[in-house]
Amino acid sequence: MIKRALKHTFTLLNVDHVNLGPKWNYKNVISPYFRLYYIDAGEGEISDISTILKLEPGFLYIIPSFTLCNLTCQDHLSQYFIQFFEESSDGISLFAYNRSIFKVKATAMDVMSFARLLEINPGRGINRSDNPRIYEKSIFYKEYQELNNRQSMGTFIETHGILLQLVSRFLTPEIFQHREMGQIPVKILNAISYIQLNLHQDLSVSYLAERANQHTDYFSRLFQQYTGERPIKYIHEKRIERAQYLMVTTGMTYAEIATQTGFENIFYFSKIFKKITGMSPGHYKKQLDLVDF
């Protein structure tokens, strides 16, 4: 008998129903969490580097974490929205190979799921502003983490179940490029976990191989076999994801972020940041600052 374990869990950040107007016009938004929309009236537009989608009634939309996007409304837009964090047992995002925005036709069950999630999680909207530049601050994240901790076990499990159900709507073969890695060896899982918890430390491939009691070349090949990437590239990507999170949610300087994410100096940090994101930290930060208040 083949057993299949669920690797990905989702934690609620915000859920609400809102009416938006022309002020909902934000460029180059990138968040460390997922965004999920159901449109029930009006229209707008959402886009990333390669895709432009019309926001229209009767459809669901998802924006995976760390996906650069633009959000626009010319006149009026009525939407349910959910924002949530993802955790995975192997450190690999469910959408690691699908970082784009997606659209599917909503069903009656989807609409009921949004309404039910809002019903059992009252007061979880963004009450201060609809501007990501305002509400994406670590202090607000901590408030909602505390709200999750206060949920009853029944509400916590039902909330997670609804999030799983809604995310599953985008996992059809027509939309989702599934990459089956097989069961990841314990030593590789341990290395992934160690990387995630120690991004600020020196993470050489030789040291990770030594921890796994394996030859460096063999460890590197095995790591790539089960993650799709060489260890050093994986480490760089996780460090830059963490840096993006810190740039969005804190007021740290580039030097402080470089230190927090394990780069030996700001110059090397800037080099890797540009290599992975296609822009320098300064350019990235400038784009964030251009978001209209």
Coordinates of C-alpha atoms in Angstrom, one line a residue:
M1 CA 0.0 0.0 0.0
I2 CA 1.4 3.4 -1.0
K3 CA 1.0 6.1 1.6
R4 CA 0.9 9.7 0.6
A5 CA 1.5 12.4 3.3
L6 CA 0.4 16.0 3.0
K7 CA 3.5 18.2 3.0
H8 CA 2.0 21.6 2.9
T9 CA 0.0 23.5 5.5
F10 CA -1.5 27.0 5.4
T11 CA -2.0 29.5 8.1
L12 CA -4.6 32.3 7.8
L13 CA -3.4 35.9 7.8
N14 CA -6.5 37.9 6.6
V15 CA -9.9 37.2 5.2
D16 CA -12.6 39.8 4.3
H17 CA -15.0 41.1 1.7
V18 CA -14.3 44.6 0.4
N19 CA -15.4 47.1 -2.2
L20 CA -12.5 48.8 -4.0
G21 CA -12.2 51.8 -6.3
P22 CA -9.5 53.6 -8.4
K23 CA -7.3 54.0 -5.3
W24 CA -6.6 50.3 -5.5
N25 CA -3.8 50.7 -7.9
Y26 CA -0.5 49.2 -6.7
K27 CA 2.6 48.3 -8.8
N28 CA 5.3 45.8 -8.1
V29 CA 3.8 44.2 -5.0
I30 CA 5.6 41.2 -3.7
S31 CA 4.5 39.4 -0.5
P32 CA 5.8 36.5 1.6
Y33 CA 2.3 35.0 1.6
F34 CA -0.4 33.8 -0.8
R35 CA -3.3 35.9 -2.0
L36 CA -6.6 34.4 -3.1
Y37 CA -9.5 36.4 -4.6
Y38 CA -13.1 35.7 -5.5
I39 CA -14.7 38.5 -7.5
D40 CA -18.4 39.0 -7.1
A41 CA -18.9 42.4 -8.9
G42 CA -17.1 45.0 -10.9
E43 CA -13.8 44.5 -12.6
G44 CA -10.0 45.1 -12.3
E45 CA -6.7 43.7 -13.5
I46 CA -3.9 41.7 -12.1
S47 CA -0.6 41.0 -13.7
D48 CA 2.9 39.6 -13.2
I49 CA 5.9 39.5 -15.4
S50 CA 4.4 37.2 -18.1
T51 CA 0.6 37.3 -17.4
I52 CA -2.2 39.8 -17.5
L53 CA -5.6 38.7 -16.2
K54 CA -8.9 40.5 -16.0
L55 CA -10.5 40.4 -12.6
E56 CA -14.1 39.6 -13.3
P57 CA -17.2 38.3 -11.4
G58 CA -17.5 34.5 -11.0
F59 CA -13.8 33.7 -11.0
L60 CA -11.1 32.7 -8.5
Y61 CA -7.5 34.0 -8.6
I62 CA -4.4 33.0 -6.7
I63 CA -1.0 34.8 -6.4
P64 CA 1.6 32.5 -4.9
S65 CA 4.0 33.9 -2.3
F66 CA 7.0 35.9 -3.6
T67 CA 5.3 36.5 -7.0
L68 CA 5.8 40.1 -8.2
C69 CA 2.5 41.5 -9.4
N70 CA 0.4 44.6 -10.2
L71 CA -3.1 45.3 -8.8
T72 CA -5.4 47.7 -10.6
C73 CA -9.0 48.9 -10.5
Q74 CA -10.3 51.6 -12.8
D75 CA -13.8 52.0 -11.4
H76 CA -15.3 49.5 -8.9
L77 CA -14.3 46.1 -7.7
S78 CA -16.1 43.9 -5.1
Q79 CA -14.0 41.0 -3.9
Y80 CA -13.6 38.4 -1.2
F81 CA -9.9 38.0 -0.4
I82 CA -7.8 35.6 1.6
Q83 CA -4.1 36.0 2.6
F84 CA -2.3 33.1 4.1
F85 CA 1.2 31.8 4.8
E86 CA 2.5 28.4 3.7
E87 CA 4.7 25.9 5.5
S88 CA 6.1 22.7 4.0
S89 CA 7.8 19.8 5.6
D90 CA 10.6 19.8 3.0
G91 CA 11.0 23.6 2.7
I92 CA 9.8 23.5 -0.9
S93 CA 6.7 25.6 -1.8
L94 CA 3.8 23.9 -3.4
F95 CA 4.1 26.5 -6.1
A96 CA 7.9 26.5 -6.3
Y97 CA 7.7 25.7 -10.0
N98 CA 4.5 27.6 -10.7
R99 CA 5.2 31.2 -9.5
S100 CA 2.6 32.9 -11.6
I101 CA -1.0 34.2 -11.2
F102 CA -3.8 31.8 -12.0
K103 CA -7.5 32.0 -12.7
V104 CA -10.3 29.4 -12.5
K105 CA -14.1 29.6 -12.8
A106 CA -15.7 29.6 -9.4
T107 CA -18.2 27.1 -8.2
A108 CA -21.1 27.4 -5.8
M109 CA -19.0 25.5 -3.3
D110 CA -16.1 28.0 -3.7
V111 CA -18.4 30.9 -2.9
M112 CA -19.8 29.0 0.2
S113 CA -16.2 28.3 1.3
F114 CA -15.2 32.0 1.2
A115 CA -18.4 32.9 3.1
R116 CA -17.8 30.2 5.7
L117 CA -14.2 31.2 6.2
L118 CA -15.2 34.8 6.8
E119 CA -18.0 33.6 9.2
I120 CA -15.7 31.6 11.4
N121 CA -12.9 34.2 11.3
P122 CA -14.6 37.5 12.1
G123 CA -12.5 40.6 12.4
R124 CA -9.7 39.3 10.2
G125 CA -9.8 42.0 7.6
I126 CA -7.3 44.7 6.9
N127 CA -8.8 47.6 8.9
R128 CA -6.0 50.1 8.6
S129 CA -5.5 50.4 4.8
D130 CA -5.7 48.4 1.6
N131 CA -2.2 49.6 0.7
P132 CA 0.3 46.7 1.0
R133 CA 2.9 49.3 1.9
I134 CA 0.9 50.1 5.1
Y135 CA -0.3 46.8 6.3
E136 CA 2.7 44.6 5.4
K137 CA 4.6 45.3 8.7
S138 CA 5.8 42.6 11.1
I139 CA 3.7 44.1 14.0
F140 CA 0.5 43.3 12.0
Y141 CA 1.7 39.8 11.2
K142 CA 2.3 39.2 14.9
E143 CA -1.3 40.3 15.8
Y144 CA -2.8 37.8 13.4
Q145 CA -0.5 35.0 14.6
E146 CA -1.9 35.6 18.0
L147 CA -5.5 35.5 16.6
N148 CA -4.6 32.1 15.1
N149 CA -3.3 30.9 18.5
R150 CA -6.7 31.9 20.1
Q151 CA -8.8 29.9 17.7
S152 CA -10.5 26.8 19.0
M153 CA -9.2 23.5 17.7
G154 CA -12.4 23.1 15.6
T155 CA -12.1 26.5 14.0
F156 CA -8.4 26.0 13.4
I157 CA -8.9 22.7 11.6
E158 CA -11.9 23.9 9.6
T159 CA -10.0 27.0 8.5
H160 CA -7.1 24.9 7.3
G161 CA -9.4 22.6 5.6
I162 CA -11.1 25.4 3.7
L163 CA -7.7 26.8 2.6
L164 CA -6.6 23.4 1.4
Q165 CA -9.9 23.0 -0.6
L166 CA -9.6 26.4 -2.2
V167 CA -5.9 26.0 -3.1
S168 CA -6.7 22.6 -4.6
R169 CA -8.9 24.3 -7.2
F170 CA -5.7 25.5 -8.9
L171 CA -3.9 22.1 -8.9
T172 CA -5.5 20.7 -12.0
P173 CA -3.2 19.3 -14.8
E174 CA -4.3 22.1 -17.1
I175 CA -3.0 24.7 -14.6
F176 CA -0.5 23.2 -12.3
Q177 CA 2.9 21.8 -13.4
H178 CA 3.3 19.0 -10.8
R179 CA 6.9 17.8 -10.2
E180 CA 7.0 14.5 -8.3
M181 CA 10.3 14.1 -6.4
G182 CA 9.5 10.9 -4.7
Q183 CA 10.1 10.3 -1.0
I184 CA 13.0 12.6 0.0
P185 CA 15.7 10.8 2.0
V186 CA 15.9 11.8 5.7
K187 CA 19.4 13.2 5.3
I188 CA 18.2 15.6 2.6
L189 CA 15.2 16.6 4.6
N190 CA 17.5 17.3 7.6
A191 CA 19.7 19.4 5.4
I192 CA 16.7 21.4 4.1
S193 CA 15.5 22.0 7.6
Y194 CA 18.9 23.1 8.8
I195 CA 19.2 25.5 5.9
Q196 CA 15.8 27.1 6.7
L197 CA 16.7 27.6 10.4
N198 CA 20.2 28.8 9.8
L199 CA 20.1 31.2 6.8
H200 CA 22.2 33.7 8.9
Q201 CA 25.0 31.2 9.4
D202 CA 27.8 30.1 7.1
L203 CA 26.2 27.3 5.0
S204 CA 28.9 25.8 2.8
V205 CA 28.0 22.7 0.8
S206 CA 31.0 20.8 2.3
Y207 CA 29.6 21.5 5.8
L208 CA 26.1 20.3 4.9
A209 CA 27.6 17.2 3.3
E210 CA 29.7 16.6 6.4
R211 CA 26.6 16.9 8.6
A212 CA 24.9 14.2 6.4
N213 CA 28.1 12.1 6.6
Q214 CA 28.3 12.0 2.8
H215 CA 30.9 13.0 0.2
T216 CA 30.3 16.6 -1.1
D217 CA 29.7 15.6 -4.7
Y218 CA 27.3 12.8 -3.8
F219 CA 25.4 15.0 -1.4
S220 CA 25.1 17.7 -4.0
R221 CA 23.8 15.3 -6.7
L222 CA 21.3 13.8 -4.2
F223 CA 20.1 17.2 -3.1
Q224 CA 19.5 18.2 -6.7
Q225 CA 17.7 15.0 -7.4
Y226 CA 15.1 15.6 -4.7
T227 CA 14.8 19.4 -4.8
G228 CA 15.5 20.2 -8.4
E229 CA 18.4 22.5 -7.5
R230 CA 22.0 22.4 -6.4
P231 CA 22.5 23.2 -2.7
I232 CA 24.2 26.5 -3.2
K233 CA 21.5 27.8 -5.6
Y234 CA 18.8 26.6 -3.1
I235 CA 20.5 28.4 -0.3
H236 CA 20.8 31.6 -2.3
E237 CA 17.1 31.5 -3.3
K238 CA 16.0 30.9 0.3
R239 CA 18.2 33.7 1.5
I240 CA 16.9 36.2 -1.1
E241 CA 13.3 35.2 -0.2
R242 CA 14.1 35.9 3.4
A243 CA 15.6 39.2 2.4
Q244 CA 12.5 40.2 0.4
Y245 CA 10.4 39.4 3.4
L246 CA 12.6 41.6 5.6
M247 CA 12.5 44.4 3.1
V248 CA 8.7 44.3 3.0
T249 CA 8.1 43.9 6.7
T250 CA 10.9 45.8 8.5
G251 CA 12.9 49.0 8.4
M252 CA 16.3 47.2 8.3
T253 CA 19.1 48.6 6.3
Y254 CA 20.6 46.6 3.4
A255 CA 23.7 45.9 5.5
E256 CA 21.5 44.5 8.4
I257 CA 19.5 42.4 6.0
A258 CA 22.7 41.0 4.4
T259 CA 23.9 40.0 7.9
Q260 CA 20.5 38.5 8.8
T261 CA 20.4 36.4 5.6
G262 CA 24.0 35.1 5.9
F263 CA 25.8 37.2 3.2
E264 CA 29.4 38.1 4.1
N265 CA 29.0 41.7 2.8
I266 CA 26.5 44.0 1.2
F267 CA 28.2 43.8 -2.2
Y268 CA 27.8 40.0 -2.4
F269 CA 24.3 40.3 -1.2
S270 CA 23.5 42.8 -3.9
K271 CA 25.1 40.6 -6.6
I272 CA 23.0 37.5 -5.6
F273 CA 19.8 39.6 -5.1
K274 CA 20.1 40.9 -8.7
K275 CA 21.0 37.5 -10.1
I276 CA 17.8 35.9 -8.6
T277 CA 15.3 38.8 -8.8
G278 CA 16.6 40.6 -11.9
M279 CA 17.0 43.9 -10.0
S280 CA 19.2 45.4 -7.4
P281 CA 18.0 45.8 -3.8
G282 CA 17.9 49.5 -4.4
H283 CA 15.8 49.2 -7.5
Y284 CA 13.5 46.7 -5.8
K285 CA 13.1 49.0 -2.8
K286 CA 12.4 52.0 -5.0
Q287 CA 9.6 50.1 -6.8
L288 CA 8.1 49.3 -3.4
D289 CA 8.3 53.0 -2.4
L290 CA 6.4 54.0 -5.6
V291 CA 3.3 52.3 -4.3
D292 CA 0.7 55.1 -4.1
F293 CA -0.7 56.0 -0.7

